[in-house]
Structures are given as C-alpha cells and as structure tokens.
Amino acid sequence: MKKIVKYNQILKLFIVAGMYYVAAVAQTEEAPQQMDKIEVKGMRSPDMMPYKDAYEYLRKLNEKPHDKIAVRMRIVPQDKKVALSDIKITLQGDKTDRSIPIAADGLIEVPFEKVLLDDNAEFITNQKKDSIAVHVSIEVLPPANGPLRYRYLSEALTQARDSVKQMVPWYVRWLVPNSWNAVELEFADGAIGSATVMAANGKQVFLGGKENKIKMLLDDHLISENPEVVFSTPPKSIGAGLISDLLSYTAQKPE
C-alpha cells in the first residue's frame, strides 16, 4: 500500500474513577487516492494512527510480568450519532489488510506482531476525525485456580502501577495516577454486590452503593495476613482505584 498520508498524533491522558485512559487522535493532511476496503461515509479521509505506537506500548508492557492484570482497549464513539456497529477498523500495510473486530462493549484486541510493524501497518477507521476515541483501562484478572486472596489484589495493584511506568512516557506520567491504593469492584446492573474479607479477627464486609461499585482500601496488616476475599456475586470488573479522602471512605468493620 502506497503511503501518501501525513499525520500528527495527539495523546490525551486523564483520570476517570481511579483508572487511566489514553485517547489517541490522528489528523490527516492529504486524502488517500484509493481505499477499496474501507467504507468511507461522505468525508475526505478517515482517522489514522500508526500501528508502531500501539506495538511500542505492548512491547514496553511485556517487559515486566503482568499476569494479574489486563490492559483493555475500548472504542468509544465521541459523536452521539455514531453507533459501535457503524465503526469499522482495519490494519493496512504494504501486504496487510486485516479487520479488527469490535465487541458489543467496544473492546478490541490489538495484535502484537513484529510482521505488522515491519509492514508499516496502520490503523484505519471509516469514521471522520474526532468522532471516536480509544480508552485504555487496567483490569485485575481473578486467579485461574483457587480462591482470591488479599495479597493477590495487592500484587495486581503493583503490576498496574508498573504498567503505567512501562507504557506512558515519563514526561506525561504526572497526568496519570500511579499511587493506586484500592481495588474498585463493579457489579452488574441491578445486582446488590458485596465483598467479604475473611480476616482472622473478624470479617470485613464491603457493600455496593447505588452505582453497584465498591472501593476496597487495602490494609498493610491484611496484606501480610493474606485472607480470602469472597464476593456475593462475581463482579463485572475489578479495577485499580484511588482513595484520597479517607473521611468519606466507609466500610463495615470486623464483626
């Protein structure tokens, strides 16, 4: 594929509910002359971003073990008139023409392949500039075998903090949270979720609020004790959280 498009990439980093997001927007200066595989709806040119940037993020992430967390990339329409089903994304290069599936919740899986990097592949979407964004979030993966332990959550937060250092350039890290001290649990809509820490000196029960979310501040003593953590119903997601206002932080203390 002949490369005739120039671009500038802008990275915007900001905090939302203790998780970090990266919005990448590519600006084009010249329109492609031919794009047979892309359905372009009435605009001069689609948004673009180079695959090499995504590859570099994944490469840095893989420099350290991160078996307890997953980095999720989610497509989010910025134009209310655009539905996820309208968005198409492909990786195109000199020899590459690969569709990137978008799940019902917007999640995408970015391939980590050197062959795509060598092929000068680029992400191309059929949507106009500024109409979509890519949100990147960190989620805690429950253990594959055995119960969930308190120390496991602590180690997951450490991996989350390390992932920021690996993926985010040093000169913008001050914009990204790197002092997560809590685990944020989100339950399905309508579910009254709870998390119980089976501590030796009595249970600690955390109850979900109106938004079906729980923030659990991790205690150094319990990290050492390493009790089991039991949920009333499996949470929809477990993320890294930050509790800075201890006065507003509430939890049911040991019974």
Short mmCIF file of C-alpha atoms in Angstrom, two decimals:
data_model
loop_
_atom_site.label_atom_id
_atom_site.label_comp_id
_atom_site.label_asym_id
_atom_site.label_seq_id
_atom_site.Cartn_x
_atom_site.Cartn_y
_atom_site.Cartn_z
CA MET A 1 0.00 0.00 0.00
CA LYS A 2 1.47 3.29 -1.08
CA LYS A 3 1.71 5.60 1.89
CA ILE A 4 0.57 9.12 0.99
CA VAL A 5 -0.99 10.29 4.26
CA LYS A 6 0.79 12.55 6.74
CA TYR A 7 -0.40 12.63 10.35
CA ASN A 8 0.22 14.09 13.81
CA GLN A 9 -0.73 12.00 16.84
CA ILE A 10 -2.07 13.63 19.97
CA LEU A 11 -2.15 11.68 23.24
CA LYS A 12 -4.51 12.87 25.96
CA LEU A 13 -4.11 11.32 29.39
CA PHE A 14 -6.65 11.82 32.16
CA ILE A 15 -8.13 10.18 35.28
CA VAL A 16 -11.65 8.68 35.48
CA ALA A 17 -12.71 6.84 38.66
CA GLY A 18 -9.21 5.79 39.54
CA MET A 19 -8.48 4.25 36.13
CA TYR A 20 -6.43 5.79 33.35
CA TYR A 21 -7.42 6.34 29.79
CA VAL A 22 -5.42 7.26 26.73
CA ALA A 23 -7.23 8.94 23.83
CA ALA A 24 -5.31 8.84 20.56
CA VAL A 25 -6.43 11.02 17.67
CA ALA A 26 -4.66 11.16 14.31
CA GLN A 27 -5.02 14.12 11.97
CA THR A 28 -4.64 13.76 8.20
CA GLU A 29 -3.43 16.42 5.83
CA GLU A 30 -3.97 14.68 2.48
CA ALA A 31 -6.76 12.33 1.43
CA PRO A 32 -5.94 8.80 0.24
CA GLN A 33 -6.48 8.41 -3.51
CA GLN A 34 -7.94 4.90 -3.23
CA MET A 35 -9.30 2.84 -0.32
CA ASP A 36 -11.16 -0.10 -1.79
CA LYS A 37 -11.50 -2.00 1.50
CA ILE A 38 -12.76 0.87 3.66
CA GLU A 39 -16.30 2.19 3.67
CA VAL A 40 -15.96 5.95 3.95
CA LYS A 41 -19.20 7.81 4.57
CA GLY A 42 -19.03 11.22 3.00
CA MET A 43 -15.79 12.60 4.43
CA ARG A 44 -12.47 13.34 2.77
CA SER A 45 -10.37 10.94 4.81
CA PRO A 46 -10.64 8.56 7.79
CA ASP A 47 -8.81 8.89 11.09
CA MET A 48 -5.47 7.15 11.23
CA MET A 49 -2.88 6.19 13.81
CA PRO A 50 0.32 4.22 13.26
CA TYR A 51 0.46 0.62 14.44
CA LYS A 52 4.03 1.23 15.57
CA ASP A 53 2.76 3.31 18.53
CA ALA A 54 0.42 0.54 19.72
CA TYR A 55 3.19 -2.03 19.20
CA GLU A 56 5.58 0.04 21.30
CA TYR A 57 3.05 0.26 24.18
CA LEU A 58 2.59 -3.51 24.15
CA ARG A 59 6.33 -4.11 23.90
CA LYS A 60 7.01 -1.99 26.97
CA LEU A 61 4.14 -3.63 28.85
CA ASN A 62 5.62 -7.06 28.17
CA GLU A 63 9.00 -6.09 29.66
CA LYS A 64 7.67 -7.00 33.12
CA PRO A 65 5.31 -9.79 34.22
CA HIS A 66 1.68 -8.70 34.35
CA ASP A 67 -0.15 -11.97 34.88
CA LYS A 68 -2.59 -10.45 37.37
CA ILE A 69 -3.82 -7.57 35.18
CA ALA A 70 -5.09 -6.99 31.67
CA VAL A 71 -4.85 -3.82 29.62
CA ARG A 72 -8.17 -3.30 27.85
CA MET A 73 -8.62 -1.10 24.79
CA ARG A 74 -12.15 0.09 24.13
CA ILE A 75 -13.54 2.07 21.20
CA VAL A 76 -15.79 4.90 22.38
CA PRO A 77 -17.85 6.96 19.90
CA GLN A 78 -17.48 10.71 20.51
CA ASP A 79 -20.33 11.53 18.13
CA LYS A 80 -23.73 10.52 19.53
CA LYS A 81 -24.92 9.79 16.01
CA VAL A 82 -22.26 7.09 15.58
CA ALA A 83 -23.06 3.60 16.85
CA LEU A 84 -20.42 0.97 17.53
CA SER A 85 -21.93 -1.13 14.75
CA ASP A 86 -21.16 1.70 12.31
CA ILE A 87 -17.44 1.72 13.13
CA LYS A 88 -15.01 -0.34 11.10
CA ILE A 89 -11.31 -0.62 11.86
CA THR A 90 -8.65 -2.30 9.77
CA LEU A 91 -4.89 -2.70 9.87
CA GLN A 92 -3.47 -1.85 6.46
CA GLY A 93 0.11 -2.07 5.28
CA ASP A 94 2.11 -2.88 2.19
CA LYS A 95 0.99 -6.53 2.46
CA THR A 96 -1.54 -6.29 5.29
CA ASP A 97 -5.31 -5.91 5.12
CA ARG A 98 -6.78 -7.18 8.39
CA SER A 99 -10.10 -6.34 10.02
CA ILE A 100 -10.07 -5.59 13.78
CA PRO A 101 -13.27 -6.93 15.41
CA ILE A 102 -15.11 -4.63 17.81
CA ALA A 103 -17.05 -6.34 20.63
CA ALA A 104 -20.51 -5.25 21.71
CA ASP A 105 -18.99 -3.28 24.60
CA GLY A 106 -16.39 -1.65 22.36
CA LEU A 107 -13.43 -3.82 23.35
CA ILE A 108 -10.79 -4.55 20.72
CA GLU A 109 -7.78 -6.85 20.73
CA VAL A 110 -4.67 -5.25 19.26
CA PRO A 111 -2.31 -7.86 17.76
CA PHE A 112 1.30 -7.79 18.93
CA GLU A 113 3.15 -8.95 15.85
CA LYS A 114 6.55 -7.87 14.55
CA VAL A 115 5.48 -8.70 10.99
CA LEU A 116 2.84 -5.94 11.17
CA LEU A 117 5.44 -3.47 12.39
CA ASP A 118 7.80 -4.39 9.54
CA ASP A 119 4.92 -3.99 7.07
CA ASN A 120 4.35 -0.35 8.15
CA ALA A 121 0.79 -1.24 9.12
CA GLU A 122 -1.62 1.50 10.21
CA PHE A 123 -5.00 1.52 11.91
CA ILE A 124 -7.63 2.94 9.58
CA THR A 125 -11.24 3.65 10.50
CA ASN A 126 -14.19 4.66 8.38
CA GLN A 127 -15.13 7.44 10.80
CA LYS A 128 -14.20 11.09 10.45
CA LYS A 129 -11.69 12.90 12.62
CA ASP A 130 -12.59 13.35 16.32
CA SER A 131 -15.63 11.07 16.08
CA ILE A 132 -14.13 8.16 18.04
CA ALA A 133 -11.55 7.66 20.81
CA VAL A 134 -9.64 4.72 22.26
CA HIS A 135 -9.95 4.35 26.04
CA VAL A 136 -7.30 2.20 27.71
CA SER A 137 -8.05 0.79 31.16
CA ILE A 138 -6.38 -1.64 33.56
CA GLU A 139 -8.41 -4.52 34.99
CA VAL A 140 -7.47 -7.11 37.60
CA LEU A 141 -7.72 -10.72 36.42
CA PRO A 142 -9.13 -13.16 39.01
CA PRO A 143 -6.85 -16.15 39.70
CA ALA A 144 -7.45 -19.04 37.33
CA ASN A 145 -7.22 -21.63 40.12
CA GLY A 146 -8.01 -21.38 43.81
CA PRO A 147 -9.63 -18.64 45.89
CA LEU A 148 -8.95 -14.92 45.54
CA ARG A 149 -6.54 -13.78 48.25
CA TYR A 150 -5.94 -10.31 49.64
CA ARG A 151 -2.25 -10.31 48.71
CA TYR A 152 -3.15 -11.18 45.12
CA LEU A 153 -5.09 -7.90 44.89
CA SER A 154 -2.13 -6.00 46.33
CA GLU A 155 0.24 -7.56 43.79
CA ALA A 156 -2.20 -6.71 41.00
CA LEU A 157 -2.13 -3.04 42.02
CA THR A 158 1.67 -3.14 41.97
CA GLN A 159 1.56 -4.51 38.43
CA ALA A 160 -0.93 -1.80 37.47
CA ARG A 161 1.41 0.91 38.77
CA ASP A 162 4.34 -0.67 36.95
CA SER A 163 2.36 -0.84 33.72
CA VAL A 164 1.94 2.93 33.76
CA LYS A 165 5.71 3.35 34.07
CA GLN A 166 6.21 0.95 31.19
CA MET A 167 3.59 2.34 28.81
CA VAL A 168 3.40 6.07 29.49
CA PRO A 169 6.25 8.44 28.55
CA TRP A 170 8.00 9.90 31.61
CA TYR A 171 7.17 13.49 30.66
CA VAL A 172 3.39 12.93 30.96
CA ARG A 173 3.29 10.47 33.88
CA TRP A 174 2.28 13.27 36.24
CA LEU A 175 -1.10 13.25 34.44
CA VAL A 176 -1.66 9.57 35.15
CA PRO A 177 -2.45 8.01 38.55
CA ASN A 178 0.44 5.98 39.89
CA SER A 179 -0.49 5.66 43.56
CA TRP A 180 -3.46 3.29 43.43
CA ASN A 181 -4.19 2.07 46.96
CA ALA A 182 -7.61 0.49 46.47
CA VAL A 183 -9.42 -2.10 44.41
CA GLU A 184 -12.59 -0.95 42.65
CA LEU A 185 -15.27 -3.58 42.11
CA GLU A 186 -18.16 -3.07 39.70
CA PHE A 187 -21.16 -5.40 39.70
CA ALA A 188 -23.78 -5.90 37.01
CA ASP A 189 -26.71 -3.50 36.85
CA GLY A 190 -29.36 -4.48 39.39
CA ALA A 191 -27.01 -6.72 41.35
CA ILE A 192 -26.54 -5.93 45.05
CA GLY A 193 -22.91 -6.85 45.35
CA SER A 194 -20.76 -7.29 48.43
CA ALA A 195 -17.17 -8.28 49.13
CA THR A 196 -16.17 -10.02 52.36
CA VAL A 197 -12.60 -10.18 53.63
CA MET A 198 -12.34 -13.30 55.79
CA ALA A 199 -9.88 -11.77 58.29
CA ALA A 200 -8.74 -13.75 61.33
CA ASN A 201 -10.03 -11.15 63.81
CA GLY A 202 -13.42 -10.85 62.12
CA LYS A 203 -14.96 -10.38 58.71
CA GLN A 204 -14.84 -7.09 56.85
CA VAL A 205 -17.92 -6.66 54.68
CA PHE A 206 -17.96 -4.07 51.89
CA LEU A 207 -21.37 -3.23 50.41
CA GLY A 208 -22.02 -1.88 46.92
CA GLY A 209 -23.59 1.55 46.60
CA LYS A 210 -26.14 2.97 44.18
CA GLU A 211 -23.75 2.58 41.24
CA ASN A 212 -23.09 -1.09 42.10
CA LYS A 213 -19.47 -0.22 42.88
CA ILE A 214 -17.21 -0.92 45.85
CA LYS A 215 -13.84 0.61 46.66
CA MET A 216 -11.71 -1.51 48.97
CA LEU A 217 -8.78 0.26 50.61
CA LEU A 218 -6.00 -2.30 51.05
CA ASP A 219 -4.60 -2.59 54.55
CA ASP A 220 -0.93 -3.44 55.11
CA HIS A 221 -1.76 -5.77 58.02
CA LEU A 222 -4.22 -7.76 55.91
CA ILE A 223 -1.75 -7.96 53.03
CA SER A 224 0.58 -9.75 55.44
CA GLU A 225 -2.21 -11.99 56.80
CA ASN A 226 -3.48 -12.71 53.26
CA PRO A 227 -7.12 -13.72 53.97
CA GLU A 228 -9.56 -14.93 51.33
CA VAL A 229 -11.85 -12.39 49.63
CA VAL A 230 -15.36 -13.66 48.83
CA PHE A 231 -17.96 -11.97 46.60
CA SER A 232 -21.73 -12.33 46.91
CA THR A 233 -21.84 -12.48 43.11
CA PRO A 234 -18.97 -12.36 40.62
CA PRO A 235 -18.13 -8.71 39.83
CA LYS A 236 -18.39 -7.47 36.27
CA SER A 237 -14.93 -5.96 36.57
CA ILE A 238 -12.13 -5.40 39.08
CA GLY A 239 -10.06 -2.30 38.54
CA ALA A 240 -7.37 -0.18 40.15
CA GLY A 241 -8.77 2.57 42.38
CA LEU A 242 -7.58 5.53 44.38
CA ILE A 243 -8.98 6.69 47.72
CA SER A 244 -7.57 10.06 48.69
CA ASP A 245 -10.35 11.26 51.02
CA LEU A 246 -10.26 8.83 53.95
CA LEU A 247 -13.04 10.71 55.75
CA SER A 248 -15.51 9.79 53.02
CA TYR A 249 -14.30 6.21 52.81
CA THR A 250 -16.71 3.84 54.54
CA ALA A 251 -16.60 0.09 55.11
CA GLN A 252 -18.22 -2.24 57.61
CA LYS A 253 -15.54 -3.03 60.18
CA PRO A 254 -14.90 -6.52 61.55
CA GLU A 255 -17.99 -8.12 63.09
#
